[in-house]
Amino acid sequence: MRHLKLALTAAAALSVATPAVAEDVNIGILLGYTGPLETLAPPIGDAAKLALQHVNEQGGILGGEAKFTIGDSTCADATAAATAADRLINSDGVHAIVGAMCSGATISAANTAAIPAGVVMVSPSASSPAVTTVEDNDLLFRVGPSDAYQGEVVARMLLNKGINDIAITYVNNDYGKGFADALATAYEAGGGDVLISEAHEEGKSDYRAELGSLAASGSQNLIILAYASGSGQTILRQAIEAGDFVTYFGGDGMVADALVTGIDPAAVEGMLATRQGRLETEGTSVYEKLAKDAGLDPIASFGPQAYDAAFLLALAFEQKGNTDREGVNEALRSVATAPGEVILPGEWEKAKKLIAEGKEINYEGAGGDHEFDEAGDVAGAIVEMTIKDGVFVEVGPLE
C-alpha cells in the first residue's frame, strides 16, 4: 500500500475561500489519442469536455472558466506518456489532469511528471493493480475499479458458463500482466485450470508463433487481454484463421467495434468480454440524459468515468477557492465523500452555491458514488459484453 497519512479529518475542516480575482482553471486531458486504443479515446475525452462545458454554462469556476488542454499519452509508449504529461504541466500550466488512459501510461506520467510537480491525476480507465501501489503522495486517483476486482469477476463469469480451462495471452505491460495475474489466481481458486498464461509484445504483425504455443496447451478457450486497435485485434484475427480455439474472451481493452475490422462477423458472434460499468444511482440516470442531449453515447467505455473525473476536479478547485496545486487532493476527497448534500452530474450551479455557503457536498456521479479509499481507488461495477451482429452490446452487470 502507499506509505502516506491522510491529513483529512472532515470536510468542514477545509477552508472555503472566495478568490479576490477571477482565475481560470486549466484541466489537462491526457488520453491515448494515438496507439492501440485510439478509437476509444475520443468518446472519453468528449465526456470530460462535457463536464467542463456544464461548469462554464452555469457560472464558471473561481469566477473564471474551466478550460482544458489535450495531451496524447499513446497508451503503448511510457516515454511518450511521460513527455506529454510534462508538457501539460510545465509548458501548458495545467492545474490537474484527467488521465492518463492506460495503466502503464498513467504510472509513467505520474512518476515522471505529476508527482514531482504536485499535480493531481484522476484516471477514468487505468485499471492495473500496480496503480494502487504507486508511491504518489496522495496525488494519483482513479474512478474505476482495479483489475484485481475485475479478474475475480471474470473468473466467476467463465466458470459459471462452464468454461473449465483457459489459455491466456496478455500484452506485456502493467495492464496486461496485472489483469492476467488476477484472473489466473481467481480462476484457479474457483476450480478452473489455467493451462497456459503467456505475455506477448505490442505492435507485432504476426503472432502465429505465440498462438501455436497457446494452442499446444490443449485449451480451446482463448483469453486475450490486450487492445482493440493493437495486438488484441491481430491475435484474434490470426487465431480465427488458424481455427485452434472455439471460445474467445476479451478484457476491457478489447471492447471497441474496431476489434472486428477485417474479421468475419460470424466468426466472433457471441464473443465474451467485460468492461467497467456504472454503479446504478440517480446520478447515472441524470448523466444518461445529459450525454444523449449532447450527442454522446451515455455508456461509451469509460465515458461516464471521464465525466466524473473532470467534474470532481472542478468541484475540488471551487471548494479550495484558488488554483494552487497544493491541497487539491484533500478537496477532491472531500467533495467525493459523504456526508454532504448530494450533487449529481450537471448540478454545478447548486454545488457552487453550497460551497459558497460553506456547506459540505457529496458528488454522486455518472459512473456511481465515488468514495476514494486510502490508495485513491474506488469500488466499481463490471458488466458483461458480447458481440452481436458485428458490434459490442451490453449484456448486464456481473457480481
Tab-separated table of C-alpha atoms in Angstrom:
chain	number	residue	atom	x	y	z
A	1	MET	CA	0.000	0.000	0.000
A	2	ARG	CA	1.068	3.608	-0.314
A	3	HIS	CA	3.071	4.984	2.585
A	4	LEU	CA	1.057	8.066	3.404
A	5	LYS	CA	-1.002	9.550	6.183
A	6	LEU	CA	-4.039	11.474	5.137
A	7	ALA	CA	-4.438	14.871	6.727
A	8	LEU	CA	-8.193	14.881	6.362
A	9	THR	CA	-10.483	14.889	9.383
A	10	ALA	CA	-13.763	16.181	8.000
A	11	ALA	CA	-14.873	18.208	5.045
A	12	ALA	CA	-15.755	21.039	7.367
A	13	ALA	CA	-12.093	21.390	8.272
A	14	LEU	CA	-11.312	22.546	4.759
A	15	SER	CA	-11.212	26.280	4.307
A	16	VAL	CA	-13.531	27.698	1.668
A	17	ALA	CA	-12.266	30.937	0.280
A	18	THR	CA	-13.545	33.284	-2.357
A	19	PRO	CA	-10.836	34.332	-4.780
A	20	ALA	CA	-10.152	38.038	-4.975
A	21	VAL	CA	-9.887	37.944	-8.744
A	22	ALA	CA	-11.231	35.577	-11.357
A	23	GLU	CA	-8.974	32.616	-12.048
A	24	ASP	CA	-9.288	30.185	-14.929
A	25	VAL	CA	-8.641	26.538	-14.141
A	26	ASN	CA	-6.874	24.534	-16.835
A	27	ILE	CA	-7.569	20.789	-16.708
A	28	GLY	CA	-5.307	18.528	-18.736
A	29	ILE	CA	-6.998	15.679	-20.632
A	30	LEU	CA	-4.304	13.050	-21.159
A	31	LEU	CA	-5.528	10.113	-23.263
A	32	GLY	CA	-4.296	7.665	-25.875
A	33	TYR	CA	-5.420	9.580	-28.949
A	34	THR	CA	-2.936	7.553	-30.981
A	35	GLY	CA	-1.908	3.959	-30.402
A	36	PRO	CA	-3.724	0.691	-29.745
A	37	LEU	CA	-6.789	2.279	-28.112
A	38	GLU	CA	-7.106	5.342	-30.311
A	39	THR	CA	-10.732	4.546	-31.182
A	40	LEU	CA	-11.728	4.637	-27.503
A	41	ALA	CA	-10.034	7.934	-26.631
A	42	PRO	CA	-12.295	10.489	-28.404
A	43	PRO	CA	-15.529	9.492	-26.592
A	44	ILE	CA	-13.662	9.527	-23.274
A	45	GLY	CA	-12.284	12.987	-23.973
A	46	ASP	CA	-15.673	14.246	-25.147
A	47	ALA	CA	-17.264	13.165	-21.862
A	48	ALA	CA	-14.622	15.053	-19.862
A	49	LYS	CA	-15.159	18.138	-22.011
A	50	LEU	CA	-18.914	17.884	-21.454
A	51	ALA	CA	-18.376	18.124	-17.706
A	52	LEU	CA	-16.355	21.309	-18.117
A	53	GLN	CA	-18.972	22.668	-20.530
A	54	HIS	CA	-21.607	22.223	-17.834
A	55	VAL	CA	-19.375	24.088	-15.379
A	56	ASN	CA	-18.970	27.037	-17.713
A	57	GLU	CA	-22.652	27.158	-18.673
A	58	GLN	CA	-23.595	27.503	-15.002
A	59	GLY	CA	-21.371	30.302	-13.801
A	60	GLY	CA	-17.853	29.045	-14.367
A	61	ILE	CA	-15.219	28.161	-11.806
A	62	LEU	CA	-13.499	30.524	-9.344
A	63	GLY	CA	-15.027	33.453	-11.176
A	64	GLY	CA	-13.332	32.361	-14.390
A	65	GLU	CA	-13.578	29.474	-16.830
A	66	ALA	CA	-12.902	25.773	-16.686
A	67	LYS	CA	-10.538	25.264	-19.604
A	68	PHE	CA	-8.833	22.156	-20.929
A	69	THR	CA	-5.649	21.217	-22.749
A	70	ILE	CA	-5.267	17.938	-24.618
A	71	GLY	CA	-2.291	15.602	-24.325
A	72	ASP	CA	-1.625	12.321	-26.143
A	73	SER	CA	-0.289	9.509	-23.940
A	74	THR	CA	-0.370	6.965	-26.832
A	75	CYS	CA	-1.179	4.241	-24.266
A	76	ALA	CA	1.598	1.970	-25.521
A	77	ASP	CA	4.662	4.238	-25.082
A	78	ALA	CA	5.544	5.070	-21.475
A	79	THR	CA	8.140	7.629	-22.552
A	80	ALA	CA	5.630	9.420	-24.769
A	81	ALA	CA	3.138	9.462	-21.892
A	82	ALA	CA	5.706	10.997	-19.556
A	83	THR	CA	6.669	13.591	-22.168
A	84	ALA	CA	3.033	14.511	-22.794
A	85	ALA	CA	2.366	14.892	-19.061
A	86	ASP	CA	5.478	17.021	-18.630
A	87	ARG	CA	4.347	19.274	-21.471
A	88	LEU	CA	0.876	19.656	-19.985
A	89	ILE	CA	2.253	20.540	-16.562
A	90	ASN	CA	5.354	22.590	-17.295
A	91	SER	CA	4.520	24.184	-20.654
A	92	ASP	CA	0.734	24.400	-20.700
A	93	GLY	CA	0.432	25.015	-16.979
A	94	VAL	CA	-2.468	22.677	-16.265
A	95	HIS	CA	-3.656	22.611	-12.667
A	96	ALA	CA	-4.735	18.945	-12.648
A	97	ILE	CA	-5.110	16.082	-15.114
A	98	VAL	CA	-7.928	13.806	-16.221
A	99	GLY	CA	-5.981	10.698	-17.174
A	100	ALA	CA	-3.987	9.021	-18.200
A	101	MET	CA	-5.875	6.349	-20.039
A	102	CYS	CA	-3.864	3.113	-19.943
A	103	SER	CA	-2.231	1.849	-16.769
A	104	GLY	CA	1.402	1.939	-17.873
A	105	ALA	CA	0.969	5.419	-19.313
A	106	THR	CA	-0.723	6.565	-16.111
A	107	ILE	CA	2.052	5.239	-13.886
A	108	SER	CA	4.763	6.719	-16.125
A	109	ALA	CA	3.083	10.139	-16.332
A	110	ALA	CA	2.545	10.191	-12.583
A	111	ASN	CA	6.045	9.143	-11.570
A	112	THR	CA	7.887	11.267	-14.119
A	113	ALA	CA	5.863	14.474	-14.180
A	114	ALA	CA	2.772	14.763	-11.999
A	115	ILE	CA	4.062	13.593	-8.630
A	116	PRO	CA	7.266	15.698	-8.736
A	117	ALA	CA	5.152	18.743	-9.655
A	118	GLY	CA	2.462	18.080	-7.047
A	119	VAL	CA	-0.262	17.699	-9.679
A	120	VAL	CA	-3.335	15.544	-9.030
A	121	MET	CA	-4.256	12.976	-11.679
A	122	VAL	CA	-7.653	11.244	-11.850
A	123	SER	CA	-7.725	8.378	-14.341
A	124	PRO	CA	-11.048	7.263	-15.776
A	125	SER	CA	-9.693	3.957	-17.041
A	126	ALA	CA	-6.296	2.846	-15.658
A	127	SER	CA	-7.153	-0.477	-14.063
A	128	SER	CA	-3.912	-2.279	-13.233
A	129	PRO	CA	-3.424	-3.305	-9.590
A	130	ALA	CA	0.010	-1.669	-9.914
A	131	VAL	CA	-1.661	1.763	-9.856
A	132	THR	CA	-2.677	1.106	-6.243
A	133	THR	CA	0.907	0.745	-5.065
A	134	VAL	CA	2.443	3.839	-6.674
A	135	GLU	CA	4.187	5.983	-4.039
A	136	ASP	CA	2.244	9.048	-5.071
A	137	ASN	CA	1.904	11.409	-2.095
A	138	ASP	CA	-1.880	11.020	-2.456
A	139	LEU	CA	-1.866	12.570	-5.928
A	140	LEU	CA	-2.980	9.640	-8.117
A	141	PHE	CA	-6.663	8.663	-8.126
A	142	ARG	CA	-8.952	6.620	-10.347
A	143	VAL	CA	-12.722	6.416	-10.689
A	144	GLY	CA	-12.996	2.848	-11.942
A	145	PRO	CA	-12.229	-0.466	-10.242
A	146	SER	CA	-8.877	-2.235	-10.213
A	147	ASP	CA	-8.326	-5.332	-12.303
A	148	ALA	CA	-7.730	-7.113	-9.015
A	149	TYR	CA	-11.520	-6.966	-8.791
A	150	GLN	CA	-12.240	-7.410	-12.494
A	151	GLY	CA	-10.104	-10.554	-12.557
A	152	GLU	CA	-12.252	-12.103	-9.821
A	153	VAL	CA	-15.462	-11.177	-11.640
A	154	VAL	CA	-14.249	-12.571	-14.968
A	155	ALA	CA	-13.152	-15.814	-13.315
A	156	ARG	CA	-16.615	-16.315	-11.824
A	157	MET	CA	-18.288	-15.479	-15.139
A	158	LEU	CA	-16.211	-18.011	-17.073
A	159	LEU	CA	-16.723	-20.770	-14.523
A	160	ASN	CA	-20.450	-20.075	-14.352
A	161	LYS	CA	-20.605	-20.544	-18.122
A	162	GLY	CA	-18.981	-23.961	-17.818
A	163	ILE	CA	-15.584	-22.862	-19.139
A	164	ASN	CA	-13.285	-25.017	-17.011
A	165	ASP	CA	-9.911	-24.450	-18.676
A	166	ILE	CA	-8.386	-21.428	-20.393
A	167	ALA	CA	-5.326	-20.214	-22.261
A	168	ILE	CA	-4.335	-16.608	-21.538
A	169	THR	CA	-2.350	-14.247	-23.719
A	170	TYR	CA	-1.728	-10.769	-22.349
A	171	VAL	CA	0.016	-7.646	-23.567
A	172	ASN	CA	3.326	-7.299	-21.774
A	173	ASN	CA	2.675	-4.187	-19.693
A	174	ASP	CA	1.187	-3.204	-16.339
A	175	TYR	CA	-2.380	-3.586	-17.578
A	176	GLY	CA	-1.944	-6.979	-19.213
A	177	LYS	CA	0.141	-8.599	-16.504
A	178	GLY	CA	-1.967	-7.247	-13.650
A	179	PHE	CA	-5.209	-8.425	-15.241
A	180	ALA	CA	-3.779	-11.826	-16.201
A	181	ASP	CA	-2.381	-12.498	-12.730
A	182	ALA	CA	-5.627	-11.504	-11.015
A	183	LEU	CA	-7.721	-13.619	-13.396
A	184	ALA	CA	-5.476	-16.683	-13.149
A	185	THR	CA	-5.394	-16.569	-9.348
A	186	ALA	CA	-9.168	-16.232	-9.007
A	187	TYR	CA	-9.914	-18.770	-11.752
A	188	GLU	CA	-7.729	-21.461	-10.204
A	189	ALA	CA	-9.089	-20.703	-6.736
A	190	GLY	CA	-12.568	-21.339	-8.180
A	191	GLY	CA	-11.567	-24.727	-9.552
A	192	GLY	CA	-10.627	-23.822	-13.122
A	193	ASP	CA	-7.387	-24.784	-14.899
A	194	VAL	CA	-5.135	-22.160	-16.463
A	195	LEU	CA	-3.307	-24.352	-18.955
A	196	ILE	CA	-1.036	-21.554	-20.144
A	197	SER	CA	-0.556	-17.842	-19.500
A	198	GLU	CA	1.944	-16.038	-21.701
A	199	ALA	CA	2.844	-12.427	-22.394
A	200	HIS	CA	3.097	-11.002	-25.895
A	201	GLU	CA	4.630	-7.771	-27.137
A	202	GLU	CA	2.520	-4.968	-28.559
A	203	GLY	CA	2.982	-3.830	-32.157
A	204	LYS	CA	3.854	-7.051	-33.983
A	205	SER	CA	2.224	-8.008	-37.272
A	206	ASP	CA	2.476	-11.749	-36.713
A	207	TYR	CA	1.533	-13.637	-33.540
A	208	ARG	CA	1.301	-17.107	-35.080
A	209	ALA	CA	4.199	-18.442	-33.009
A	210	GLU	CA	2.546	-17.248	-29.805
A	211	LEU	CA	-0.770	-18.734	-30.919
A	212	GLY	CA	0.918	-22.049	-31.644
A	213	SER	CA	2.206	-22.170	-28.093
A	214	LEU	CA	-1.215	-21.300	-26.707
A	215	ALA	CA	-2.976	-23.900	-28.857
A	216	ALA	CA	-0.480	-26.571	-27.778
A	217	SER	CA	-1.812	-26.233	-24.231
A	218	GLY	CA	-4.924	-28.071	-25.348
A	219	SER	CA	-7.414	-25.412	-24.287
A	220	GLN	CA	-9.976	-24.268	-26.827
A	221	ASN	CA	-10.812	-21.167	-24.778
A	222	LEU	CA	-8.589	-18.198	-25.563
A	223	ILE	CA	-8.440	-15.219	-23.209
A	224	ILE	CA	-6.982	-12.104	-24.896
A	225	LEU	CA	-6.023	-9.276	-22.551
A	226	ALA	CA	-4.823	-6.633	-24.971
A	227	TYR	CA	-6.043	-3.719	-27.116
A	228	ALA	CA	-8.719	-3.495	-29.770
A	229	SER	CA	-6.688	-1.491	-32.270
A	230	GLY	CA	-3.401	-3.210	-31.477
A	231	SER	CA	-2.164	-6.681	-30.622
A	232	GLY	CA	-5.588	-7.847	-29.462
A	233	GLN	CA	-7.140	-7.375	-32.881
A	234	THR	CA	-4.250	-9.060	-34.673
A	235	ILE	CA	-4.196	-12.030	-32.300
A	236	LEU	CA	-7.945	-12.528	-32.560
A	237	ARG	CA	-7.886	-12.402	-36.366
A	238	GLN	CA	-4.968	-14.817	-36.650
A	239	ALA	CA	-6.453	-17.161	-34.056
A	240	ILE	CA	-9.687	-17.350	-36.050
A	241	GLU	CA	-7.721	-18.013	-39.226
A	242	ALA	CA	-5.853	-20.872	-37.524
A	243	GLY	CA	-9.061	-22.367	-36.139
A	244	ASP	CA	-7.496	-23.700	-32.936
A	245	PHE	CA	-9.971	-22.157	-30.492
A	246	VAL	CA	-13.738	-22.236	-30.018
A	247	THR	CA	-14.387	-19.616	-27.349
A	248	TYR	CA	-12.847	-16.144	-27.193
A	249	PHE	CA	-12.865	-13.653	-24.329
A	250	GLY	CA	-11.586	-10.077	-24.337
A	251	GLY	CA	-10.883	-7.758	-21.433
A	252	ASP	CA	-11.980	-4.131	-21.366
A	253	GLY	CA	-9.156	-3.059	-23.666
A	254	MET	CA	-10.771	-5.135	-26.405
A	255	VAL	CA	-14.242	-3.597	-26.166
A	256	ALA	CA	-14.337	-1.426	-29.272
A	257	ASP	CA	-16.079	-2.081	-32.554
A	258	ALA	CA	-12.715	-1.618	-34.282
A	259	LEU	CA	-11.855	-5.068	-32.950
A	260	VAL	CA	-13.825	-6.807	-35.707
A	261	THR	CA	-12.208	-4.845	-38.563
A	262	GLY	CA	-11.115	-7.350	-41.176
A	263	ILE	CA	-12.764	-10.242	-39.324
A	264	ASP	CA	-15.818	-12.175	-40.486
A	265	PRO	CA	-18.539	-11.038	-38.041
A	266	ALA	CA	-19.933	-14.576	-37.933
A	267	ALA	CA	-16.617	-15.822	-36.540
A	268	VAL	CA	-16.846	-13.586	-33.473
A	269	GLU	CA	-20.614	-13.637	-32.969
A	270	GLY	CA	-21.221	-14.192	-29.249
A	271	MET	CA	-17.639	-13.439	-28.214
A	272	LEU	CA	-17.456	-12.638	-24.493
A	273	ALA	CA	-15.901	-9.548	-22.938
A	274	THR	CA	-16.122	-7.346	-19.846
A	275	ARG	CA	-15.582	-3.690	-19.133
A	276	GLN	CA	-16.141	-1.180	-16.381
A	277	GLY	CA	-19.795	-0.389	-15.873
A	278	ARG	CA	-21.754	2.002	-13.712
A	279	LEU	CA	-22.888	1.606	-10.136
A	280	GLU	CA	-26.505	2.478	-10.815
A	281	THR	CA	-27.540	5.571	-8.859
A	282	GLU	CA	-29.658	8.617	-9.514
A	283	GLY	CA	-26.528	10.194	-10.950
A	284	THR	CA	-26.184	7.589	-13.682
A	285	SER	CA	-29.728	8.264	-14.860
A	286	VAL	CA	-29.145	12.015	-14.879
A	287	TYR	CA	-25.925	11.601	-16.862
A	288	GLU	CA	-27.630	9.383	-19.421
A	289	LYS	CA	-29.951	12.241	-20.376
A	290	LEU	CA	-27.177	14.847	-20.316
A	291	ALA	CA	-24.987	12.717	-22.564
A	292	LYS	CA	-27.784	11.994	-25.035
A	293	ASP	CA	-28.702	15.689	-25.168
A	294	ALA	CA	-25.083	16.418	-26.082
A	295	GLY	CA	-24.995	13.731	-28.751
A	296	LEU	CA	-22.765	11.400	-26.720
A	297	ASP	CA	-23.140	7.701	-26.002
A	298	PRO	CA	-24.010	7.538	-22.279
A	299	ILE	CA	-22.434	4.102	-21.886
A	300	ALA	CA	-19.312	4.630	-24.023
A	301	SER	CA	-16.379	2.787	-22.496
A	302	PHE	CA	-15.020	4.938	-19.644
A	303	GLY	CA	-17.126	7.922	-20.747
A	304	PRO	CA	-19.117	8.240	-17.503
A	305	GLN	CA	-15.883	7.884	-15.530
A	306	ALA	CA	-14.219	10.640	-17.571
A	307	TYR	CA	-17.157	12.973	-16.949
A	308	ASP	CA	-16.844	12.289	-13.231
A	309	ALA	CA	-13.090	12.815	-13.182
A	310	ALA	CA	-13.408	16.260	-14.771
A	311	PHE	CA	-16.426	17.319	-12.700
A	312	LEU	CA	-14.783	16.174	-9.456
A	313	LEU	CA	-11.642	18.152	-10.211
A	314	ALA	CA	-13.693	21.263	-10.959
A	315	LEU	CA	-15.546	20.821	-7.659
A	316	ALA	CA	-12.259	20.398	-5.815
A	317	PHE	CA	-10.864	23.681	-7.127
A	318	GLU	CA	-14.112	25.520	-6.431
A	319	GLN	CA	-14.072	24.286	-2.856
A	320	LYS	CA	-10.379	25.094	-2.401
A	321	GLY	CA	-11.005	28.620	-3.620
A	322	ASN	CA	-7.842	29.021	-5.688
A	323	THR	CA	-5.782	27.380	-8.397
A	324	ASP	CA	-2.880	26.312	-6.189
A	325	ARG	CA	-1.955	22.703	-6.797
A	326	GLU	CA	-1.336	22.060	-3.126
A	327	GLY	CA	-4.393	20.724	-1.317
A	328	VAL	CA	-6.321	19.646	-4.416
A	329	ASN	CA	-6.161	16.037	-3.231
A	330	GLU	CA	-7.783	16.897	0.098
A	331	ALA	CA	-10.530	18.922	-1.578
A	332	LEU	CA	-11.080	16.111	-4.079
A	333	ARG	CA	-11.611	13.599	-1.285
A	334	SER	CA	-13.991	15.995	0.457
A	335	VAL	CA	-16.311	16.667	-2.481
A	336	ALA	CA	-16.473	12.965	-3.344
A	337	THR	CA	-17.224	11.726	0.144
A	338	ALA	CA	-20.238	11.606	2.449
A	339	PRO	CA	-21.521	13.326	4.467
A	340	GLY	CA	-22.747	16.292	2.472
A	341	GLU	CA	-25.591	17.368	0.261
A	342	VAL	CA	-25.700	15.189	-2.839
A	343	ILE	CA	-24.559	16.753	-6.107
A	344	LEU	CA	-25.475	14.977	-9.344
A	345	PRO	CA	-23.925	15.310	-12.820
A	346	GLY	CA	-24.604	18.744	-14.281
A	347	GLU	CA	-25.542	20.302	-10.940
A	348	TRP	CA	-22.732	22.819	-10.942
A	349	GLU	CA	-24.808	25.865	-10.010
A	350	LYS	CA	-26.197	24.033	-6.974
A	351	ALA	CA	-22.739	22.888	-5.908
A	352	LYS	CA	-21.240	26.340	-6.367
A	353	LYS	CA	-23.929	27.888	-4.146
A	354	LEU	CA	-23.479	25.310	-1.388
A	355	ILE	CA	-19.707	25.704	-1.438
A	356	ALA	CA	-20.049	29.491	-1.196
A	357	GLU	CA	-22.239	28.959	1.881
A	358	GLY	CA	-19.578	26.777	3.469
A	359	LYS	CA	-21.667	23.621	3.270
A	360	GLU	CA	-20.416	20.114	2.614
A	361	ILE	CA	-21.199	18.379	-0.665
A	362	ASN	CA	-21.036	14.774	-1.852
A	363	TYR	CA	-20.821	14.167	-5.610
A	364	GLU	CA	-22.612	11.056	-6.856
A	365	GLY	CA	-21.701	10.818	-10.458
A	366	ALA	CA	-22.233	9.375	-13.883
A	367	GLY	CA	-20.315	6.218	-13.012
A	368	GLY	CA	-21.590	5.884	-9.451
A	369	ASP	CA	-20.783	7.169	-5.993
A	370	HIS	CA	-17.012	7.552	-5.849
A	371	GLU	CA	-15.744	7.114	-2.301
A	372	PHE	CA	-11.942	7.080	-2.526
A	373	ASP	CA	-10.085	4.708	-0.243
A	374	GLU	CA	-6.648	5.416	1.199
A	375	ALA	CA	-4.973	4.443	-2.057
A	376	GLY	CA	-7.213	6.652	-4.204
A	377	ASP	CA	-9.160	3.654	-5.512
A	378	VAL	CA	-12.923	3.211	-5.652
A	379	ALA	CA	-15.361	0.340	-5.743
A	380	GLY	CA	-16.855	-0.252	-9.133
A	381	ALA	CA	-19.024	-2.329	-11.400
A	382	ILE	CA	-18.113	-4.767	-14.156
A	383	VAL	CA	-20.529	-5.558	-16.980
A	384	GLU	CA	-20.640	-8.467	-19.377
A	385	MET	CA	-20.369	-7.614	-23.060
A	386	THR	CA	-20.881	-9.710	-26.176
A	387	ILE	CA	-20.575	-9.219	-29.930
A	388	LYS	CA	-23.895	-9.229	-31.742
A	389	ASP	CA	-24.164	-8.550	-35.466
A	390	GLY	CA	-20.604	-7.258	-35.553
A	391	VAL	CA	-20.791	-4.788	-32.635
A	392	PHE	CA	-20.417	-4.987	-28.885
A	393	VAL	CA	-23.586	-4.870	-26.810
A	394	GLU	CA	-24.014	-4.839	-23.058
A	395	VAL	CA	-25.491	-7.986	-21.524
A	396	GLY	CA	-25.703	-6.790	-17.939
A	397	PRO	CA	-23.818	-6.309	-14.658
A	398	LEU	CA	-21.695	-9.057	-13.113
A	399	GLU	CA	-21.006	-9.749	-9.461
